[in-house]
Coordinates of C-alpha atoms and ligand atoms in Angstrom, one line a residue:
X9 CA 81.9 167.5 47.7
X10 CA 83.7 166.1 50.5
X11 CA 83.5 162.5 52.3
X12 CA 81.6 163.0 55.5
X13 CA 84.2 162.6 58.6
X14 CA 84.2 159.1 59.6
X15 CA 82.9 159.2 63.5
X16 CA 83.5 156.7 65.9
X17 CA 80.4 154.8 67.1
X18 CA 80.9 156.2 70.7
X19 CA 82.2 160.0 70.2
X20 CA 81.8 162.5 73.3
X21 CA 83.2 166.0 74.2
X22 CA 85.9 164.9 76.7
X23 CA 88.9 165.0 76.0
X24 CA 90.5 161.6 76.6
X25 CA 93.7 162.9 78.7
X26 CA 91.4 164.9 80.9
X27 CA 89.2 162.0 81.6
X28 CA 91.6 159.0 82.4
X29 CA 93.7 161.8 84.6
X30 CA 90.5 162.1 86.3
X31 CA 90.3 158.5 86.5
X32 CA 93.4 157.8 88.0
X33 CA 92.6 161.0 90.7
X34 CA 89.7 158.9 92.2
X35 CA 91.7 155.1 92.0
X36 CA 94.0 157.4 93.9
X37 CA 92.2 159.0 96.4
X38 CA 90.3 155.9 96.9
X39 CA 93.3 154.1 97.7
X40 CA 94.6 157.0 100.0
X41 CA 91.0 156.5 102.4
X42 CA 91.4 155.4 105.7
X43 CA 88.1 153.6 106.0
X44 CA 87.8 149.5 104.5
X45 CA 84.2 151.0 102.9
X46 CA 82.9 154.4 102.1
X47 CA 79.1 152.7 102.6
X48 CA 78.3 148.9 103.8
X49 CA 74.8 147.2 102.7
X50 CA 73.6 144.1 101.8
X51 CA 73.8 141.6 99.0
X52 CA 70.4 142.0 98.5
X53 CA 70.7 146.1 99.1
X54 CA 73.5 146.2 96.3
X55 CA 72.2 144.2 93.7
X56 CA 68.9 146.6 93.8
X57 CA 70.8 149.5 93.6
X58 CA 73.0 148.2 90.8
X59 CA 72.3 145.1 88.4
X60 CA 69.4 147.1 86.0
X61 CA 69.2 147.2 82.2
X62 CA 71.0 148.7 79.6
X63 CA 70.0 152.4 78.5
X64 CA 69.1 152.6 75.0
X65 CA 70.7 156.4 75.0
X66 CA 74.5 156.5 75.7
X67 CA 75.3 158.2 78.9
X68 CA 78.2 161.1 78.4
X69 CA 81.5 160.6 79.5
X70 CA 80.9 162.3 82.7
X71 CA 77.5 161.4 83.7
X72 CA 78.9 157.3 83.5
X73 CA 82.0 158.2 85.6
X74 CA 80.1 160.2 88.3
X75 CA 77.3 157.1 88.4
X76 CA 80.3 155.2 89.6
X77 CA 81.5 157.7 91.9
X78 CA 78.6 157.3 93.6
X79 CA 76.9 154.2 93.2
X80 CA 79.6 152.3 92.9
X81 CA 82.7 152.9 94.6
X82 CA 81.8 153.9 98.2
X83 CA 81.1 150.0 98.5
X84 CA 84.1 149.0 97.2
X85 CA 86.3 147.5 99.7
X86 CA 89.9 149.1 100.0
X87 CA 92.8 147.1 100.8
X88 CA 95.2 149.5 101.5
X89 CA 93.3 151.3 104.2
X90 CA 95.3 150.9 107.6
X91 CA 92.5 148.9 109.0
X92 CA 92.7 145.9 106.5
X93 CA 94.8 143.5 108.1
X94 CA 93.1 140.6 107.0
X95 CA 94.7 139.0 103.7
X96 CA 97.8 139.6 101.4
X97 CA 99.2 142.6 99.7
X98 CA 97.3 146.3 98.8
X99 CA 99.0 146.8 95.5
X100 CA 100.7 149.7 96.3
X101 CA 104.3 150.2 95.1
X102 CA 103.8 153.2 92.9
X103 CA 106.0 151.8 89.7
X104 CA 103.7 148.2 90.2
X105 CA 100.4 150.4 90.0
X106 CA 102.2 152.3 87.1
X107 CA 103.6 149.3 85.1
X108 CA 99.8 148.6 85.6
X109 CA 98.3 151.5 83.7
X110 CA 101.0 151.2 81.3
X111 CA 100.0 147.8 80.3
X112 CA 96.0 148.5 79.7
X113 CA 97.2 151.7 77.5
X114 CA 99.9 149.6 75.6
X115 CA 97.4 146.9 74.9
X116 CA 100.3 143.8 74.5
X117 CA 98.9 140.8 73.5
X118 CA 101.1 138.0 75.2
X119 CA 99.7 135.0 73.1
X120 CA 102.5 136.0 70.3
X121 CA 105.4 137.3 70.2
X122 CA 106.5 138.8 66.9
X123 CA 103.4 141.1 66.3
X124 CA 101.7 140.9 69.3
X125 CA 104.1 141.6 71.8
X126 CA 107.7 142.2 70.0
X127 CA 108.9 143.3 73.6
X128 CA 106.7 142.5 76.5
X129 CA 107.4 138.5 75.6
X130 CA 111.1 139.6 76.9
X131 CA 110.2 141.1 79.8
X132 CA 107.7 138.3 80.7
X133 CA 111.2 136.1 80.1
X134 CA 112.9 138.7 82.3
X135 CA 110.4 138.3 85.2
X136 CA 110.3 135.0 85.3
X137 CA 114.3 134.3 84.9
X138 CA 114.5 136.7 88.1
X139 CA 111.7 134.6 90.2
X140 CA 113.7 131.7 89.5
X141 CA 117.0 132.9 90.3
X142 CA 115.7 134.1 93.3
X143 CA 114.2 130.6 94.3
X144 CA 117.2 128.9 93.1
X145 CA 116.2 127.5 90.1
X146 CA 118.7 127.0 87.7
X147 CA 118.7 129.4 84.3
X148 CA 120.1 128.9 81.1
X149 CA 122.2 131.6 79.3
X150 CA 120.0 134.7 77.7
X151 CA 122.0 133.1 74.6
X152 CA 120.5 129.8 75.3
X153 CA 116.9 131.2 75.1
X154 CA 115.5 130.4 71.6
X155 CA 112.0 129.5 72.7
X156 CA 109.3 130.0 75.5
X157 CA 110.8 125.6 76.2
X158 CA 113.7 127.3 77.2
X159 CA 112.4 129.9 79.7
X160 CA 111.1 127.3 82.7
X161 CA 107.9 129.2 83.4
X162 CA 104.9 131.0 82.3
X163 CA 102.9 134.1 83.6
X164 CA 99.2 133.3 84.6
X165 CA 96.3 135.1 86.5
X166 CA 96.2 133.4 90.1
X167 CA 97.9 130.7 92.4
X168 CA 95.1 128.8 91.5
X169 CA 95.5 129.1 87.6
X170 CA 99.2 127.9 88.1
X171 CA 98.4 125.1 90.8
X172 CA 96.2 123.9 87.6
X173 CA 99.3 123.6 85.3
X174 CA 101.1 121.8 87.7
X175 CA 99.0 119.3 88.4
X176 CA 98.8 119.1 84.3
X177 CA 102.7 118.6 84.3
X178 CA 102.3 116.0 87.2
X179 CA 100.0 114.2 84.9
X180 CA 101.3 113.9 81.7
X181 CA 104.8 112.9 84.0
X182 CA 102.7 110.1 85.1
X183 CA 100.4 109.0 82.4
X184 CA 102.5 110.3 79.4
X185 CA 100.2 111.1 76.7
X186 CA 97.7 111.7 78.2
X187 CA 96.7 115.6 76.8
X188 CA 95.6 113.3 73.7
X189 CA 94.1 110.0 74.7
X190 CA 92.4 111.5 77.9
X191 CA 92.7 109.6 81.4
X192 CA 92.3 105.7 81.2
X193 CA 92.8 105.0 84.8
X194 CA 91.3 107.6 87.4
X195 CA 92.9 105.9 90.3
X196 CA 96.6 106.3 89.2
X197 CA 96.3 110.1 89.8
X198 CA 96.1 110.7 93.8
X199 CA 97.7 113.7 95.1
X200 CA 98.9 114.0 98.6
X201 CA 98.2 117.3 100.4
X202 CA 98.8 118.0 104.2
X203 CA 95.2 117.7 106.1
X204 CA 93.6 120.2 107.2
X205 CA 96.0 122.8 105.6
X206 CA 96.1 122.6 102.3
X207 CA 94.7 125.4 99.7
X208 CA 91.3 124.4 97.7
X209 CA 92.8 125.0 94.3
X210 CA 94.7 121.8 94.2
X211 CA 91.4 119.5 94.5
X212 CA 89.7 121.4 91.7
X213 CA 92.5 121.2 89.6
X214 CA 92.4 117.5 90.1
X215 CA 88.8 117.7 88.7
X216 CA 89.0 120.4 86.3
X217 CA 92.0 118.5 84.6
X218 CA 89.4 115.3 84.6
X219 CA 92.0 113.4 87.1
X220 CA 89.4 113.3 89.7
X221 CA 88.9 114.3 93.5
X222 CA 91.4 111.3 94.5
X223 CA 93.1 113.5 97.6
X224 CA 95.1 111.5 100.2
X225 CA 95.7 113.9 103.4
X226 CA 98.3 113.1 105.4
X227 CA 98.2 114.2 109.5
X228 CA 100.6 117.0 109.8
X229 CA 102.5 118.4 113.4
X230 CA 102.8 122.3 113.8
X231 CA 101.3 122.8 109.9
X232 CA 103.9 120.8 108.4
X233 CA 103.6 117.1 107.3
X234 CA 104.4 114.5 109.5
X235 CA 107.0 113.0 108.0
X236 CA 106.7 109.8 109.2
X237 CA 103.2 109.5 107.9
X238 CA 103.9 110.6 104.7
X239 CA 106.4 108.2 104.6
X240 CA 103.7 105.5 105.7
X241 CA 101.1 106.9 103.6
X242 CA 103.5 106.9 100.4
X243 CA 104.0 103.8 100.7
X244 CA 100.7 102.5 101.6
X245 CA 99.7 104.2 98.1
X246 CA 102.8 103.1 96.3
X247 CA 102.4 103.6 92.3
X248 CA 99.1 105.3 92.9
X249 CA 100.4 108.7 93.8
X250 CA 100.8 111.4 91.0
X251 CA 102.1 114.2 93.2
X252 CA 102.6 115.4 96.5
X253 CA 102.1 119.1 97.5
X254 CA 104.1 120.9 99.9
X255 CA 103.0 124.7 101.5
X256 CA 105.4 127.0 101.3
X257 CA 103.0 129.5 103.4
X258 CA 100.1 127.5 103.8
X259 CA 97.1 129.6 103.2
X260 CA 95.9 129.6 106.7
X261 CA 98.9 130.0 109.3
X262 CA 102.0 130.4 106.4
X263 CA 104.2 128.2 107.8
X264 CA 106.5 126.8 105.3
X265 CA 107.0 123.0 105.2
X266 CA 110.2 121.1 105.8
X267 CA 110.9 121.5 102.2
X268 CA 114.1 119.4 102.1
X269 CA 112.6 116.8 104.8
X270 CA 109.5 116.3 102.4
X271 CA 111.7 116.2 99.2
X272 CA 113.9 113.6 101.0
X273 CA 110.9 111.4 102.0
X274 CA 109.5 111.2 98.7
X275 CA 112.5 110.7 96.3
X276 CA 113.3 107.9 98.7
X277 CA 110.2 105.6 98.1
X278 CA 109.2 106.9 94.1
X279 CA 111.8 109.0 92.0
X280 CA 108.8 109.3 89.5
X281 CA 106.3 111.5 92.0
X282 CA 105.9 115.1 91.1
X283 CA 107.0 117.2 93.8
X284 CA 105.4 120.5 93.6
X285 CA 105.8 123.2 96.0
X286 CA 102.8 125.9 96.5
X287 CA 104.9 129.2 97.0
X288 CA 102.2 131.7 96.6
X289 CA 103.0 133.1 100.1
X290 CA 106.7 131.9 101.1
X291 CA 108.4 133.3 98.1
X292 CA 108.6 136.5 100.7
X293 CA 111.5 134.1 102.2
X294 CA 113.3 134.1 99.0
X295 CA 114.1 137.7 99.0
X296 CA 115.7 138.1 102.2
X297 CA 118.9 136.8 103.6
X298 CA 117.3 136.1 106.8
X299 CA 114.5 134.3 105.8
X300 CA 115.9 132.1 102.8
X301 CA 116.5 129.0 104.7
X302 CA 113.0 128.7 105.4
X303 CA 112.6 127.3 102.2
X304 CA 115.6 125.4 101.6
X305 CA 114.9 123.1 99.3
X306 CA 112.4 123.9 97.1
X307 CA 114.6 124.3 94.2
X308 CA 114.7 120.5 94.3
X309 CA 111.0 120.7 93.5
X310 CA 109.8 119.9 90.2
X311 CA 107.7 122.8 89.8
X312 CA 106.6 125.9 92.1
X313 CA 103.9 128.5 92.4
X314 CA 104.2 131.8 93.2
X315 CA 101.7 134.5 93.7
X316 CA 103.5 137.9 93.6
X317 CA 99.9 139.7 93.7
X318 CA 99.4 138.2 97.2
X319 CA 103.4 139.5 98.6
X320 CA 105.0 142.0 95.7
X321 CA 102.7 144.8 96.6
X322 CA 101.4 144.5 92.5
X323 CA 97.5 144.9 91.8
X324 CA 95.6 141.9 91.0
X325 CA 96.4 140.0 89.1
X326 CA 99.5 138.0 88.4
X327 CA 100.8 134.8 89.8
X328 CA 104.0 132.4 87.8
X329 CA 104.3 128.7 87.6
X330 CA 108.0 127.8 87.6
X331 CA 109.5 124.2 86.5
X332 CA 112.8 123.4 87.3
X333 CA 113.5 121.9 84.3
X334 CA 112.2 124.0 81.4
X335 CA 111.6 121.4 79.0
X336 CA 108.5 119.6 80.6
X337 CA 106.3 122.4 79.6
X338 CA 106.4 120.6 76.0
X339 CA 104.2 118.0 77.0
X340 CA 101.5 120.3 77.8
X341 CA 101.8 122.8 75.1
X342 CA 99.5 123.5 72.2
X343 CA 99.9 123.6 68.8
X344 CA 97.9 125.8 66.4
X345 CA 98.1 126.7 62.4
X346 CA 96.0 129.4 63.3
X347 CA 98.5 131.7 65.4
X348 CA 101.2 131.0 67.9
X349 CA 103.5 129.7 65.3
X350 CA 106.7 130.9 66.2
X351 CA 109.2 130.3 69.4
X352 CA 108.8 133.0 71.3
X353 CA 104.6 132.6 71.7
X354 CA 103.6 132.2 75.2
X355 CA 100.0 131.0 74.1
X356 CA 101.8 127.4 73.2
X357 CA 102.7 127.3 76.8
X358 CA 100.4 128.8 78.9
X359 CA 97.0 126.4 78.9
X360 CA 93.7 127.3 79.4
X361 CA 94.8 131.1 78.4
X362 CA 94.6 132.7 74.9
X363 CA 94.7 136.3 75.0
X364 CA 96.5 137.6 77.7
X365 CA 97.3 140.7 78.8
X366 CA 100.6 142.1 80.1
X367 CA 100.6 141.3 83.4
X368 CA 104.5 140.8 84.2
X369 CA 105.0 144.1 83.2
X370 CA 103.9 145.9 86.9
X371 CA 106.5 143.2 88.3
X372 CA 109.2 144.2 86.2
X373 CA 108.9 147.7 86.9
X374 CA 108.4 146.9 90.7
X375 CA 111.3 144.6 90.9
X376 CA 114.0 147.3 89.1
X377 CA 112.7 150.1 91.4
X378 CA 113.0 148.1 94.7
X379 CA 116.3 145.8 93.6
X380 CA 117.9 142.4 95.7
X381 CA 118.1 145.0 98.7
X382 CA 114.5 146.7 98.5
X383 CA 112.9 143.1 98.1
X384 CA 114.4 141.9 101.2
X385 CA 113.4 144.8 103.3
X386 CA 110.2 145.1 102.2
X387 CA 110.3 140.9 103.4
X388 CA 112.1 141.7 106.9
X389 CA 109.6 144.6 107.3
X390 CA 106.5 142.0 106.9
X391 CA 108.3 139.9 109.3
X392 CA 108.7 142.2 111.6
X393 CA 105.5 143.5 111.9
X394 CA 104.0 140.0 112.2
X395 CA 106.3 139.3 115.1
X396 CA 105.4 143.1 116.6
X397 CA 101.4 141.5 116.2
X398 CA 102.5 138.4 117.9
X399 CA 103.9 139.9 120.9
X400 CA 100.5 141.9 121.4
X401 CA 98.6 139.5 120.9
X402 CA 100.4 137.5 123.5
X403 CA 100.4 140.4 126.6
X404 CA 96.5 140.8 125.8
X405 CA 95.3 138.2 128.8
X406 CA 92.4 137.1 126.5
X407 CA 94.1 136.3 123.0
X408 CA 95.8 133.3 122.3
X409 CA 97.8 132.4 119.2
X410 CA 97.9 129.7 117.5
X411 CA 100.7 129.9 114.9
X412 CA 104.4 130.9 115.3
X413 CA 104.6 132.9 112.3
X414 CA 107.2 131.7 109.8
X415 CA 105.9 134.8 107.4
X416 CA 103.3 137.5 108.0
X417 CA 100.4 135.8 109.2
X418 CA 99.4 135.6 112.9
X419 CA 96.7 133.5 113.9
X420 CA 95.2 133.7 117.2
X421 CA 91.7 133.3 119.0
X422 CA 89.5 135.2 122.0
X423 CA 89.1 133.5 124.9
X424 CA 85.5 133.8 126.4
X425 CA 85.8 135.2 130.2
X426 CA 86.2 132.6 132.3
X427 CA 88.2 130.4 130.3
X428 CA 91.7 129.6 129.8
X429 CA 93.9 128.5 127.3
X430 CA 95.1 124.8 127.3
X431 CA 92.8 121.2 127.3
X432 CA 89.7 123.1 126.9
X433 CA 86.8 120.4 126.7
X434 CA 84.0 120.3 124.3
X435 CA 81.8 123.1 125.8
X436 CA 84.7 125.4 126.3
X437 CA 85.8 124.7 122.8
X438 CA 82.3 125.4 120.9
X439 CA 81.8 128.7 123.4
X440 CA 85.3 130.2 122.5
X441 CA 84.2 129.1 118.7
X442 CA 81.2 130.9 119.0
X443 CA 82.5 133.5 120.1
X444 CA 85.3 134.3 117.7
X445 CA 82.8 133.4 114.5
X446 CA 80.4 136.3 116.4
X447 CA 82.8 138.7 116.0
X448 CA 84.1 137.9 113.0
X449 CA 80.6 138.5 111.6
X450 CA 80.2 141.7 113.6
X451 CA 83.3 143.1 111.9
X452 CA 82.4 141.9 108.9
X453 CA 78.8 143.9 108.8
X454 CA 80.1 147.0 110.6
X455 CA 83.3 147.1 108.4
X456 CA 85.7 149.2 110.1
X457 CA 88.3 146.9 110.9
X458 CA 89.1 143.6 108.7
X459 CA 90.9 140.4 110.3
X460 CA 90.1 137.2 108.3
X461 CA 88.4 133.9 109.6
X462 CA 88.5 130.3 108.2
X463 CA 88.7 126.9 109.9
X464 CA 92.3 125.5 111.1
X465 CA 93.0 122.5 113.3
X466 CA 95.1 123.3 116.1
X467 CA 98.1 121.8 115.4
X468 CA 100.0 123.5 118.2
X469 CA 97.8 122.4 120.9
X470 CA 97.4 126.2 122.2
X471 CA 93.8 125.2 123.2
X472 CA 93.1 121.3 122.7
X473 CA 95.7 119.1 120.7
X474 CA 94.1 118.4 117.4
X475 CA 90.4 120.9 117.7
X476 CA 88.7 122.1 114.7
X477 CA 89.1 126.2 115.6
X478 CA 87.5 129.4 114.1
X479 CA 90.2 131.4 114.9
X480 CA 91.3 135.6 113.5
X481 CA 94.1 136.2 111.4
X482 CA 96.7 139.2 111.4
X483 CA 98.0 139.8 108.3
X484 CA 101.2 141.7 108.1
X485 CA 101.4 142.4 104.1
X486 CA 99.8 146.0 104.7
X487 CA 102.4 149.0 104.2
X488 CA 100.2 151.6 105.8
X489 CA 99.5 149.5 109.1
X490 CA 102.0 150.6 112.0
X491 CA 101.7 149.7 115.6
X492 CA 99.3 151.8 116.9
X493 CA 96.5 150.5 114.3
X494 CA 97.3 147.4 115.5
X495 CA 96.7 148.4 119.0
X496 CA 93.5 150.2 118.5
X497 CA 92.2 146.7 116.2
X498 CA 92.7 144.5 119.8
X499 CA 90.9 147.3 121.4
X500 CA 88.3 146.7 118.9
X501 CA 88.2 143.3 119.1
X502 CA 87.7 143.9 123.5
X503 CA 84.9 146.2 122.7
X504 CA 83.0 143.4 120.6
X505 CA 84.0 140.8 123.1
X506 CA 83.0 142.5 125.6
X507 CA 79.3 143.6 123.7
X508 CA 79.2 139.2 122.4
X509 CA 80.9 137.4 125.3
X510 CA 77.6 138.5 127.6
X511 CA 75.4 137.4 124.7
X512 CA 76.7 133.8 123.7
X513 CA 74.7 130.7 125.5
Ligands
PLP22 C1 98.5 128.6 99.4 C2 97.7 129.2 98.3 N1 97.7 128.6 97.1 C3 96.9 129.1 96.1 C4 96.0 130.1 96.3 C5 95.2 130.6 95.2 O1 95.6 131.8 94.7 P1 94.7 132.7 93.8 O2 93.6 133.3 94.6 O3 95.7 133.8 93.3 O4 94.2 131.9 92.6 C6 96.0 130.7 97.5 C7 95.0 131.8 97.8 O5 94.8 132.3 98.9 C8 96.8 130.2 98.6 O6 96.8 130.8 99.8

């Protein structure tokens, strides 16, 4: 008699080639649409259609991937369409998208090295030697590599992930110890960001990491600090400050900061501060001649972020926190007698993260197939199209911008008929306000065009020296965007105006 054929608790017909080739057929074709949304509906209209309970009886193969054909994806948003102009990168370069199939099918577990991930541990090395080459952090020799303490940076999920760490490393450099005995004195730990600017994820840090909300903003000219009041502010706060940030692409305009100029300030009143640079956007600059000085300086920085899933055109998601000097990671490492015993383990390094999956890999690939010279096209491109934007926006007599764009981003608001740019007073200023968070909204619901929207203070003075504005933002990080869509988005945005302006009180 024979053993009965051990079957898998989920078996079906299809063959599993056939099916993930399908798979990747509809991610493709979905990314090739030129509409943002196949459908638009509401919260309330999606979460009918789609949060219900589980079947008892399996679905087949087919029947589950057709359910998300066409339940599911036709509201999915697509970045890469030509009309999404509104935040950072698609993730399009074919060999990124490829290192990122190749990773969920190779299933590399990053948290060890010797039988987890006997080779994707030196290719996380690799990537995150070339990121700091390319920012100017020093490396040691590939001899001088014995242990993740000697590589100067891990891999994590998002800016905000890595922002995390560094304020970790800013803590334990000014409380040493602290990962063990927990924080004695709250008030030791303020950070200094530039108002009105900075990015959310270095408050929550502060509170996730138990340092508390203690946030000093400092005023800033043209989205950089004033330097003079940092100076002031430093010194008002002397021995209380555990770090100052500086933007390197703010998340809002992406002007980089006087990197150098803030550097100088700091070391000059406490050599003890951590400096840490927020490079999720401006590490564009680093791959092109013509950009680089922007961010002169940062390698002088005690640690950076960088967020290559926001400018490297690689899916979601992978961001690095770099140190410049490799061995501080040891005082935020854990030890376990459970795993991660061994020098090459990423999980000792990497906080907050256990299993992780291969994420560096899609950058790896992306990086060999573009090289030093592809990297800083693809950055001079992104300029370039921000600065084709800019000149648009300013021949179009009812747009006016509001950022010089260091990067990729252009901000800019409408002018309600009747008014025009420069000292507008209160009334002038909530009517134009109005109006631009009107048609923000409209765009939003109808969903043919996407331009983003937050709050920014008008640093330049393009409307009234110091206003809170809602303005629009360009975004230049889209491949498939090319003049004309740019030109038929403005006409867009006169259409709503035109339909809102008549509208507003
Ligand atoms: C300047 C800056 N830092 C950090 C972040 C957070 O990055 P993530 O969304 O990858 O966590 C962002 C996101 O927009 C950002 O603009």
């Amino acid at each position: 008699m024979h053993a009965p054929a051990i079957r898998t608790p989920h078996q079906t017909a299809t063959d599993p080639h056939e099916l993930l080739h399908r798979s990747l057929d509809i991610g493709l074709q979905f990314k090739a649409g030129q509409e943002i949304f196949g459908r638009r509906s509401t919260a309330g209209q999606i979460r009918d259609l789609l949060v219900a309970d589980l079947p008892v009886e399996p679905m087949t193969d087919d029947e589950v991937l057709a359910d998300f054909v066409d339940r599911v994806l036709p509201l999915c948003k697509n970045e890469a369409s030509p009309r999404f102009m509104g935040f950072g990168d698609t993730g399009d370069d074919q060999l990124a998208l490829a290192g990122s199939v190749l990773a969920t099918l190779t299933q590399q577990n990053m948290i060890n090295q010797s039988f987890d991930s006997p080779s994707a541990t030196f290719i996380e090395i690799t990537v995150l030697r070339w990121l700091r080459e390319l920012l100017g952090y020093a490396n040691p020799s590939v001899a001088q590599v014995n242990s993740v303490w000697d590589v100067g940076g891990m891999i994590t999920p998002g800016g905000t992930t890595s922002n995390t760490v560094a304020m970790m490393l800013a803590r334990e450099a000014k409380a040493p110890g602290t990962m063990q005995s927990g924080i004695v004195d709250p008030s030791q730990f303020a950070v200094v960001v530039p108002r009105g600017i900075g990015h959310y994820s270095v408050k929550a840090a502060l509170t996730w990491i138990g340092c508390g909300a203690h946030i000093i903003d400092v005023a800033t000219d043209g989205f950089r600090y004033h330097t003079d009041e940092l100076a002031r502010i430093l010194r008002e706060h002397r021995g209380r400050v555990m770090a100052v940030i500086a933007y390197a692409g703010d998340s809002r305009t992406q002007t980089v900061d006087d990197l150098r100029a803030v550097h100088d300030v700091v070391r000059e009143i406490d050599a003890k501060i951590w400096l840490h640079a927020d490079a999720c956007w401006g590490l564009l600059a680093a791959f092109s001649p013509s950009l680089r000085d922007k961010i002169d300086g940062i390698a002088e920085f005690d640690s950076i972020t960088v967020d290559p899933h926001k400018i490297m055109a690689v899916p979601y998601g992978l961001s690095a926190l770099l140190v410049r000097d490799p061995a501080v990671v040891r005082t935020i490492s854990t030890y376990s007698d459970l795993i991660m015993q061994e020098d090459f383990a990423f999980g000792q390094v990497t906080p907050f993260i256990g299993t992780k999956g291969w994420m560096s890999l899609k950058l790896w690939m992306m990086m060999l197939g573009r090289g030093r010279a592809g990297l800083a096209e693809l950055a001079d491109h992104r300029h370039e199209v921000a600065k084709t934007f800019a000149a648009l926006v300013d021949t179009h007599p009812r747009l006016v911008r509001l950022n010089n764009p260091d990067l990729a981003a252009v901000v800019f608001a409408y002018l309600p008929a009747g008014i025009e740019a420069g000292n507008l007073d209160a009334a002038e200023l909530g009517r134009l306000n109005r109006l631009n968070i009107a048609i923000h909204a409209r765009m939003l619901a109808e969903g043919r065009w996407h331009l983003h929207q937050f709050t920014l203070p008008d640093d330049l003075a393009r409307l009234r020296a110091g206003a809170v504005v809602h303005p629009l933002r360009f975004m230049a990080n889209n491949p498939a965007v090319t003049e004309a869509h740019m030109r038929d988005a403005l006409a867009y945005l006169d259409h709503l105006a035109l339909d809102l302006d008549g509208e507003m009180p």
